[in-house]
Amino acid sequence: MLTVYNCIVHEHDLRLVALAALICGISSFSAVNLLRHVEQSTSRNRYAWLLIAATATGFGIWATHFVAMIAFTPGIPNAYDAELSALSLAASVVLTAAGMWIATIRGGIDHYLVGGAVLGVGIAVMHYTGMAAFEVQGRIVWNELLVALSLAAGVTLAALSLLVVLRRPSTLTTIAAAVLLTLAICTLHFIAMAAVSIYPDSSIEISKFTIAPMSQAFAAAAASLVILVLSAAALRIDLRFRRHQAEAQRMHGLANAAVEGLIVCDGSRIVSANDSIAALSGIAPGTLNVMTLGDLFGERIASAIAGGSGQAQQAELRSQDGTRIPVELIARSIDYCGKPHDVVAVRDMRERKKAEQEILRLAHFDPLTGLANRRSFTSRLEAEIATASGKGGQLALMLLDLDRFKEVNDLFGHAAGDAVLQRVAQCASGVLRHGQMLARLGGDEFAIIAANLPDPQAAGRIAEALLSKLRQESQLSPGGELVSASIGIALFPLDADEQAALVSHADTALYRAKAEGKDTYRYFEASMGAETRDRRAMEHDLRQAVARGEFRLVYQPQKEISSGKMIGFEALIRWHHPERGNIPPSLFIPVAEDSGAIAQIGEWVLATACEEAVRWKNPLTIAVNVSAVQLHNPNFSRKVHEILLRSGLPAGRLELEVTETALVKDMPRALATLRQVKALGIRVAMDDFGTGYSSLSNLRAFPFDKIKIDGSFIKSVDRNGQVAAIVRAVLGLGRGLGLPVLAEGVETLDELRFLDAEDCEIGQGYYLGRPGPIETFSELTGVPAAMDAVEARGGSILMLEPAAALRSA
């Protein structure tokens, strides 16, 4: 060490030594920074950065050597060989490039150390080649030990410098690596210079082709200038790189905050991708950054995006596992790291595609049953009619409607009703053949399109098979016996040659099937058209009749048979149509029940009868018939209570008449409703007793106050022994249960005598009083009525007192 110290202090100009150290430090710092860029750059620009780094470092090593050599003062003439000087510079650059390439081509300590060692060898080769270019008027003797020491020091420190900077890149390691590289260059140079001993020899001449030290100084100065320029450029590049890296990290952080995938591209090359696109594709972000848009979306889409259309485009993303994911791409131009780039937003379309498919399915299929809906049915029917017209084939349209489906909903709830609809869909689908279509039109309405039928009877066979299947299914489910189906059939082109008429005719046949007992099918017949039109017109008029004031009430007396005492009236409805005139109840009541208009009509009858009865001075009862629809309405008792409160009629004067048929449709609900009505103080009578079924159990289960024998049993009771026996049995049953019995349809004196002889308490019929306006019964009600009003409503009404009639007879 003392030898080296003496060499530096006594044989060198310390000012130039300091300059050489400064040049060495600048070049080392520049070399380390540029080396980091070499490692971080891609394969496309790695060699450019390697050339810049190797040139700056090689020139720095060369300049350091020759500035230090200029500082060397041997005291005798000296010069430099131009060719060897140039060769030393080339060796410095080439070996530096080789060392850097080895260190950065692949990560790992072994590569870092080997590359650094090669860089150290380059320093040594440059130095000793440069010393070979040094010519002096004397003999040069080398100390081999110091030469070896210089080589070991230079190679070791150079290897350590690359290991430090490349293993854990940071500002601190960059400074440390620059110091180590500076020490490698300076240590090798000055130890090697200490190994030199020069013995003057005047016989040795310096070649005339050498370069004078001053000229070499200018060359070193030029090399130093190159180092300074390259170092400044490297510093500027490093600062720019750091700024771009910070901007890239900030942009990447913002991109990661986005739910959608974002890709930043330079042309079609991917520069940056956020975590969302990595998660969507299953490809790691590091891998994405070396891919192209064509690798992800195909070259056609990549070209379209590169074209800068800015329009949203549909594409398929190729994921890591090979699946194709539908996406939407939107590209925009941005300034990224000071250069125009394209940012591509990648939106996952799987959920939207799924939603679109669901919307399409809902638009054409029924969500409950999965069958085609009305829209699909209409399109299919139109297409099948066109096909049949062209080929001359036959087509059957069958409309199916469930019987008493509303009662299933009322009895078991809508969930049970939905289950019934699903079972019907399954049964019907199992019956149909391939090519035949089943659709749900809405509610409990279904349609079947059967094309290419061999004969008209084939449609009937399909309908019968379907009805049979439904009967079997109904027997297997609780409450299913209440559900059956009616089917109407219309044929193309036999019944109609266009769609609207075919549907209308099938609907007409369906109405006929329901009217003729249900649970059956009917073909369309031409005569059905007029009947259906009349029925539909009546349904329409019935819905408007209450509002138009076309209904009126007539009242029929109810009297004690033995004493002739007036008990009350039964309110009966009459309809005077403005065009058709008087329409009998036997005609319009069934239509009102089927169409649902009976609820509104029944409420009007009840309210009108109560408002009329409350005006009577005599506290006679008023009897009003209640339909099954009203009875099974959960709000029926509340409506009756409201009518009583509004009219002011005492509840004990109102009597509701209920038929057995209305009871059996839903006995639990009917029983609950009648109990609520009874709790209000209203009387309840069983109407048309004997015409229904389970009469005895009904009498035991329901809280009736009166039994009304149907008029069909009273007719000819005095002449028909079987009828007389039935009436006697009913009268005896009433006495045994403590229930008064009212006989309807008393039309002759002999019938009246028979009933009186059998102790029947109450009678009602034409013989006792025909139905009429309430004004005709003013003497019974105690409300005087003007004669002109009576005459205007039909004149006097025949009315006999039962007791007087019996006495006169």
mmCIF file of C-alpha atoms in Angstrom, residues 552-556 569-574 622 770-774 777 793:
data_model
loop_
_atom_site.group_PDB
_atom_site.id
_atom_site.type_symbol
_atom_site.label_atom_id
_atom_site.label_comp_id
_atom_site.label_asym_id
_atom_site.label_seq_id
_atom_site.Cartn_x
_atom_site.Cartn_y
_atom_site.Cartn_z
ATOM 1 C CA ARG A 552 -135.433 -3.031 -11.299
ATOM 2 C CA LEU A 553 -136.713 -5.134 -8.435
ATOM 3 C CA VAL A 554 -140.072 -6.840 -8.040
ATOM 4 C CA TYR A 555 -141.269 -8.348 -4.781
ATOM 5 C CA GLN A 556 -143.132 -11.620 -4.167
ATOM 6 C CA PHE A 569 -141.137 -10.421 0.516
ATOM 7 C CA GLU A 570 -138.530 -11.982 -1.691
ATOM 8 C CA ALA A 571 -136.733 -9.443 -3.915
ATOM 9 C CA LEU A 572 -136.505 -10.597 -7.545
ATOM 10 C CA ILE A 573 -134.516 -8.820 -10.256
ATOM 11 C CA ARG A 574 -135.816 -7.840 -13.691
ATOM 12 C CA ILE A 622 -136.893 -8.936 2.949
ATOM 13 C CA ARG A 770 -147.394 -12.701 -8.072
ATOM 14 C CA PRO A 771 -144.150 -10.713 -8.107
ATOM 15 C CA GLY A 772 -144.722 -7.028 -8.694
ATOM 16 C CA PRO A 773 -143.511 -3.512 -7.938
ATOM 17 C CA ILE A 774 -143.502 -2.671 -4.257
ATOM 18 C CA PHE A 777 -148.285 -3.988 -1.983
ATOM 19 C CA ARG A 793 -146.506 -0.510 -13.338
#
